[in-house]
mmCIF file of C-alpha atoms in Angstrom:
data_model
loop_
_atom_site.group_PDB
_atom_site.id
_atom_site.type_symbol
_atom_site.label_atom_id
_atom_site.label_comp_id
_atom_site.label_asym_id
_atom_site.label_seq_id
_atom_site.Cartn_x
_atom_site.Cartn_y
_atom_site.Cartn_z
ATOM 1 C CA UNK D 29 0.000 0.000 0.000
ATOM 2 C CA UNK D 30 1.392 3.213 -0.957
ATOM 3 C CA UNK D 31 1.936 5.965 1.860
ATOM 4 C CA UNK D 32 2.172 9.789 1.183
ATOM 5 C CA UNK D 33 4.686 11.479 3.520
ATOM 6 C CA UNK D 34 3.439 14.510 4.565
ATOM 7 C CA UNK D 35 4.201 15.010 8.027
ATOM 8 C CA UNK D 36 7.239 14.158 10.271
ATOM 9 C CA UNK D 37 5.917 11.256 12.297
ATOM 10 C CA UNK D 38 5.580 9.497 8.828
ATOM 11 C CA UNK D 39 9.304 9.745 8.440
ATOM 12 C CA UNK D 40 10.670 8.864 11.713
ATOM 13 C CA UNK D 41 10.470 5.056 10.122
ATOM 14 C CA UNK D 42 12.476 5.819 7.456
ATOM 15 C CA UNK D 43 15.372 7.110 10.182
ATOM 16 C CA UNK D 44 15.592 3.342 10.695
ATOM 17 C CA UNK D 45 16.118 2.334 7.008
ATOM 18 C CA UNK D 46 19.261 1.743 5.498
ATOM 19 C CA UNK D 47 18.290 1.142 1.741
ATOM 20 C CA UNK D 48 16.165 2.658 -0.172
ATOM 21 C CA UNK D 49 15.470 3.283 -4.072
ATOM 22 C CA UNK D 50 14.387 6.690 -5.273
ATOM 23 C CA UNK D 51 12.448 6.779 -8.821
ATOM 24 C CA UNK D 52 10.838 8.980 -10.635
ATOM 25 C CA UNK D 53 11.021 11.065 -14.481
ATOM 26 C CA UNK D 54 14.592 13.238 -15.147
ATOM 27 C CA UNK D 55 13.600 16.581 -13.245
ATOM 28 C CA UNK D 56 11.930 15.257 -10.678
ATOM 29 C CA UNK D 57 14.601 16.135 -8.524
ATOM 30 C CA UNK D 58 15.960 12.350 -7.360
ATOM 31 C CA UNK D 59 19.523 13.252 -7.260
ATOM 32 C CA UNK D 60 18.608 15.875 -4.800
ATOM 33 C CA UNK D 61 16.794 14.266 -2.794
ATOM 34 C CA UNK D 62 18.734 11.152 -2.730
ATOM 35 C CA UNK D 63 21.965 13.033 -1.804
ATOM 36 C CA UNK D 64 19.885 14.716 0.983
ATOM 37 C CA UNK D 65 18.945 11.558 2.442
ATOM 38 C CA UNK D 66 22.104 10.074 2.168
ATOM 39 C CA UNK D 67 23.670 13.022 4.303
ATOM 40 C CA UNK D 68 20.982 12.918 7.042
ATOM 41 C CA UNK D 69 20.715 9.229 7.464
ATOM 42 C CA UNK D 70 24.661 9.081 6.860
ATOM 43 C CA UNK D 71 24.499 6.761 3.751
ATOM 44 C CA UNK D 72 26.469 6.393 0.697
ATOM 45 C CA UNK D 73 24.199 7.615 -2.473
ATOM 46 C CA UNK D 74 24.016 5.072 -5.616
ATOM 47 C CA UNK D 75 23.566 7.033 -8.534
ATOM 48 C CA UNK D 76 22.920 4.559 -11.923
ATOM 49 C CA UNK D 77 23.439 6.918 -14.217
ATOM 50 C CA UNK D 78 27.041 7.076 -13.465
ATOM 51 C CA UNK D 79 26.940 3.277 -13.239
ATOM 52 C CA UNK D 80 25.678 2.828 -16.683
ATOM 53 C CA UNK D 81 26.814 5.316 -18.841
ATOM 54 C CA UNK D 82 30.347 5.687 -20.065
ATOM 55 C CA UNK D 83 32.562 8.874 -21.528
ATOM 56 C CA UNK D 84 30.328 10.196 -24.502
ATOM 57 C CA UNK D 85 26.869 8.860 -23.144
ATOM 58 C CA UNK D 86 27.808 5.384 -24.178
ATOM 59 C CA UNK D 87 26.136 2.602 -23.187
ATOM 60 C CA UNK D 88 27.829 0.318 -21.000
ATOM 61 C CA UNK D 89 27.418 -3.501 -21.534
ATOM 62 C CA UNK D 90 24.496 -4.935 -19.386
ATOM 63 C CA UNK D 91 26.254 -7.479 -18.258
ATOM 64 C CA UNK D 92 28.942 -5.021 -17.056
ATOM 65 C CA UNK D 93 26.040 -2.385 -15.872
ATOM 66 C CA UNK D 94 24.341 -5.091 -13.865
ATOM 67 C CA UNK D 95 27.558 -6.604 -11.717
ATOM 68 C CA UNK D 96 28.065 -2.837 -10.892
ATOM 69 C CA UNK D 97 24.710 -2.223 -9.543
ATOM 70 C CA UNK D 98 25.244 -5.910 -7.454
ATOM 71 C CA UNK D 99 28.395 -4.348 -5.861
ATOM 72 C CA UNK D 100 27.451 -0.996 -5.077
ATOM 73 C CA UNK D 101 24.044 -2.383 -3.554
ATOM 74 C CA UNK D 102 25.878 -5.543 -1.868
ATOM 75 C CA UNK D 103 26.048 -3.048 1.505
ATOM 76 C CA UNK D 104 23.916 -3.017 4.403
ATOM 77 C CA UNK D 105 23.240 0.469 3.937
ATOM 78 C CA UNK D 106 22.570 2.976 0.155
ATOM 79 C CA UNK D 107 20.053 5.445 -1.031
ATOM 80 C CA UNK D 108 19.857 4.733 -4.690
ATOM 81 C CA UNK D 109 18.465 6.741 -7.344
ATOM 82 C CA UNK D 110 17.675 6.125 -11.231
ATOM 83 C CA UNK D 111 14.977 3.776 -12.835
ATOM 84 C CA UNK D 112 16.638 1.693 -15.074
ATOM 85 C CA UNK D 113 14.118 -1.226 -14.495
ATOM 86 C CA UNK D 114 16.727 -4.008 -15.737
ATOM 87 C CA UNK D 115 18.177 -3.172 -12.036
ATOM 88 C CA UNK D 116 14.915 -3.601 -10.320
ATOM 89 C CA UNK D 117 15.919 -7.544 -9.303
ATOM 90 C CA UNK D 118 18.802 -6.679 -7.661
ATOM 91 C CA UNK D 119 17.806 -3.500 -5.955
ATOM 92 C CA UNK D 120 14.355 -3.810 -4.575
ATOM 93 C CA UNK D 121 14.235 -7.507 -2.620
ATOM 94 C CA UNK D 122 16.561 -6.033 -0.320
ATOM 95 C CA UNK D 123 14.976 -1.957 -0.427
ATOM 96 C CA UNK D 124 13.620 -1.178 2.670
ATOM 97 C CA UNK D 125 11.655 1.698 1.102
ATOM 98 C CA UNK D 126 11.071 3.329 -2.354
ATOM 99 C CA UNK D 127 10.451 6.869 -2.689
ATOM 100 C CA UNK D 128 8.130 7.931 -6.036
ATOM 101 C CA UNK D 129 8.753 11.542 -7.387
ATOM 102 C CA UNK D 130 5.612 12.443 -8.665
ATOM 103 C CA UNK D 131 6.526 15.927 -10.094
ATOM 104 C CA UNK D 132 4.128 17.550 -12.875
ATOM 105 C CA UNK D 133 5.988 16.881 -15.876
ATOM 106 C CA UNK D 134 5.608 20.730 -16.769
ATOM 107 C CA UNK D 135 7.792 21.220 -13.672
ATOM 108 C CA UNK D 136 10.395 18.315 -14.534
ATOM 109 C CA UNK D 137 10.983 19.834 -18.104
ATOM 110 C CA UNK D 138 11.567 22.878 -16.826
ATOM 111 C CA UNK D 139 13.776 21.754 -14.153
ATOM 112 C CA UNK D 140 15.591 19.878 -17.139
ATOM 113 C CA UNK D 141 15.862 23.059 -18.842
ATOM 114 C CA UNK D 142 17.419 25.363 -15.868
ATOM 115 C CA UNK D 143 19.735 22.466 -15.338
ATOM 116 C CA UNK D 144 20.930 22.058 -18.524
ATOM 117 C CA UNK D 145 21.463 26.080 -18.843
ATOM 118 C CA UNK D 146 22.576 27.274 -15.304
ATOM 119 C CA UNK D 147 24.312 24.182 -13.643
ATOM 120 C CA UNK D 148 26.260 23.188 -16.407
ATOM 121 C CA UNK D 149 28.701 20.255 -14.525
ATOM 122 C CA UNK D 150 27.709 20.531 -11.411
ATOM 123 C CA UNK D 151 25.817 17.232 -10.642
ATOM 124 C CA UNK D 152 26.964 14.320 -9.171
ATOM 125 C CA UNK D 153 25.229 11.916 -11.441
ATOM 126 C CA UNK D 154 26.636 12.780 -14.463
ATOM 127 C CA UNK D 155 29.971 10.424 -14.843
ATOM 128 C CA UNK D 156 33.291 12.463 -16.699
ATOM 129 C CA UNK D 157 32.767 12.686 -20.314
ATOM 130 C CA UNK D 158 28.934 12.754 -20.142
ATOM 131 C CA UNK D 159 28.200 16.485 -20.375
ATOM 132 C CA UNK D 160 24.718 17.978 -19.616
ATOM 133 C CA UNK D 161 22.624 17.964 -23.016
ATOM 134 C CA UNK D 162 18.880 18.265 -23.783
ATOM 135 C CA UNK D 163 17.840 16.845 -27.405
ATOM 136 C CA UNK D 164 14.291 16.527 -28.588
ATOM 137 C CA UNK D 165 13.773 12.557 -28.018
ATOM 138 C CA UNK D 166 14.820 13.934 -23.945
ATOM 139 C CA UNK D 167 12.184 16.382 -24.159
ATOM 140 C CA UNK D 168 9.430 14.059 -25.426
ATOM 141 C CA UNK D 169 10.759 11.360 -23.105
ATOM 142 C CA UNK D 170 9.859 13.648 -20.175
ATOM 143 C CA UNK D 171 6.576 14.659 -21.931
ATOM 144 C CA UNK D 172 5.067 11.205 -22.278
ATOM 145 C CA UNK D 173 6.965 10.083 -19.241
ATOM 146 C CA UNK D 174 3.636 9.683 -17.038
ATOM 147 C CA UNK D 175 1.968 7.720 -19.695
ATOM 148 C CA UNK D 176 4.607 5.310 -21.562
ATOM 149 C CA UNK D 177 7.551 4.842 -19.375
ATOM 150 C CA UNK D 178 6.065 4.975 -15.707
ATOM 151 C CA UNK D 179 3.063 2.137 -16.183
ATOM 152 C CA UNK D 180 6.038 -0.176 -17.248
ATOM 153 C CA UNK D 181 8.661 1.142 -14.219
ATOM 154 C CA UNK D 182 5.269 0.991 -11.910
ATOM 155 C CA UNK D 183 4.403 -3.048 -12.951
ATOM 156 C CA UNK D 184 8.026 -3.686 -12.646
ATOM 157 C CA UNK D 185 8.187 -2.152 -8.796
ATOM 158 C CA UNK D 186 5.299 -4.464 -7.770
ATOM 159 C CA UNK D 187 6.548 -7.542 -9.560
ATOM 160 C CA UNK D 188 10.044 -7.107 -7.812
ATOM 161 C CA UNK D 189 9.289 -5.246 -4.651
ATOM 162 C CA UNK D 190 5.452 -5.685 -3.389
ATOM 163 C CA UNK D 191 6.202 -5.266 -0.081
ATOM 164 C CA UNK D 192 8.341 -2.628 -0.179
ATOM 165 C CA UNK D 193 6.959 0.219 1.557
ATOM 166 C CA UNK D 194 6.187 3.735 -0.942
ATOM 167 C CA UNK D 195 6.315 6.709 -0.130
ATOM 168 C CA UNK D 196 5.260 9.345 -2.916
ATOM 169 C CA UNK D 197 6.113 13.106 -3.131
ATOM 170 C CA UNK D 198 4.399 15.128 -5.291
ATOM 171 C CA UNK D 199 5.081 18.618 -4.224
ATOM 172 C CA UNK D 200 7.737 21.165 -2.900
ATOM 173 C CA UNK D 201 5.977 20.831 0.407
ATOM 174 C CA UNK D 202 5.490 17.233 0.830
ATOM 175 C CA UNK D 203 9.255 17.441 -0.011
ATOM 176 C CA UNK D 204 10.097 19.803 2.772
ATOM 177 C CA UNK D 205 7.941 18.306 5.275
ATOM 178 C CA UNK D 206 9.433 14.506 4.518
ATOM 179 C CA UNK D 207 13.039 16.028 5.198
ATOM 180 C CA UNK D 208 11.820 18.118 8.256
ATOM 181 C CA UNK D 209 10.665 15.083 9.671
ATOM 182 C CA UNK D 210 14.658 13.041 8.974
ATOM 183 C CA UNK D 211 17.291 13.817 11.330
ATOM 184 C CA UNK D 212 19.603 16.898 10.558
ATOM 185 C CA UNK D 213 22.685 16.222 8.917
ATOM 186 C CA UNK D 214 25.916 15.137 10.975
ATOM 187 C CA UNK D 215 28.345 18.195 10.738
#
């Protein structure tokens, strides 16, 4: 059953969890809040992007894509963030929690956009050689996100991770409430 954090006593549980899979379109804002959580619940982050892509957004093998996932999920503790549904067997048996970014998609293109324009290199899930670029197939991934990639990355949760407990953010607010309720940051 699917929870919606919205106020701090929802997200004392997730204090207590040490892995947990973040999904949701490009923009959503996953690598954010990924590397948020893994500061305040002290945790290394797992970002797949840098995992699967090498220097000049090529594809890496999937055999080679896959073992990397196993190892960097093999610990007792990682927030991990990305879709990539061929990963979903390995990651979410042992999640403790998944996280759904349910942004408007108007919101996630544009978030795309300023990204792509104003934080040019600055993101941690963007491995060396894979610079920040926006291309019309990105665009009209992001715009028929909701209805042709999520229904598939949706049946694939609940074939591989039933039982996991969701938590779904849809807003700035939710956002800010779920982290107010998390445990500050060690400094």
């Amino acid at each position: 059953m699917a929870r919606h954090a919205s106020s701090p006593s929802q997200t004392a549980g997730l204090a207590a969890q040490r892995r947990i899979v973040v999904l949701g379109c490009a923009g959503s804002g996953k690598t954010t809040l990924a590397v948020q959580l893994g500061e305040r619940l002290d945790l290394p982050v797992v970002h797949l992007d840098l995992l699967y892509w090498e220097p000049g957004w090529q594809a890496r093998h999937t055999a080679n894509f896959l073992a990397r996932v196993a190892d960097a999920v093999a610990g007792e503790g990682w927030v991990s963030e990305g879709n990539y549904r061929e990963t979903f067997p390995l990651r979410l048996p042992r999640a403790d929690a998944v996280i759904i970014m349910e942004c408007s998609r108007w919101l996630c293109l544009w978030r795309v956009l300023r990204r792509t324009y104003f934080r040019r290199g600055r993101r941690p899930d963007l491995p060396p050689g894979c610079p920040e670029k926006v291309d019309w197939g990105f665009l009209k991934f992001i715009l028929r996100f909701q209805k042709r990639t999520w229904p598939r990355i949706e049946a694939d949760r609940r074939l591989h991770g039933e039982d996991v407990p969701v938590t779904r953010l849809r807003s700035k607010h939710q956002i800010d409430a779920f982290l107010a309720g998390l445990p500050q940051p060690p400094r």
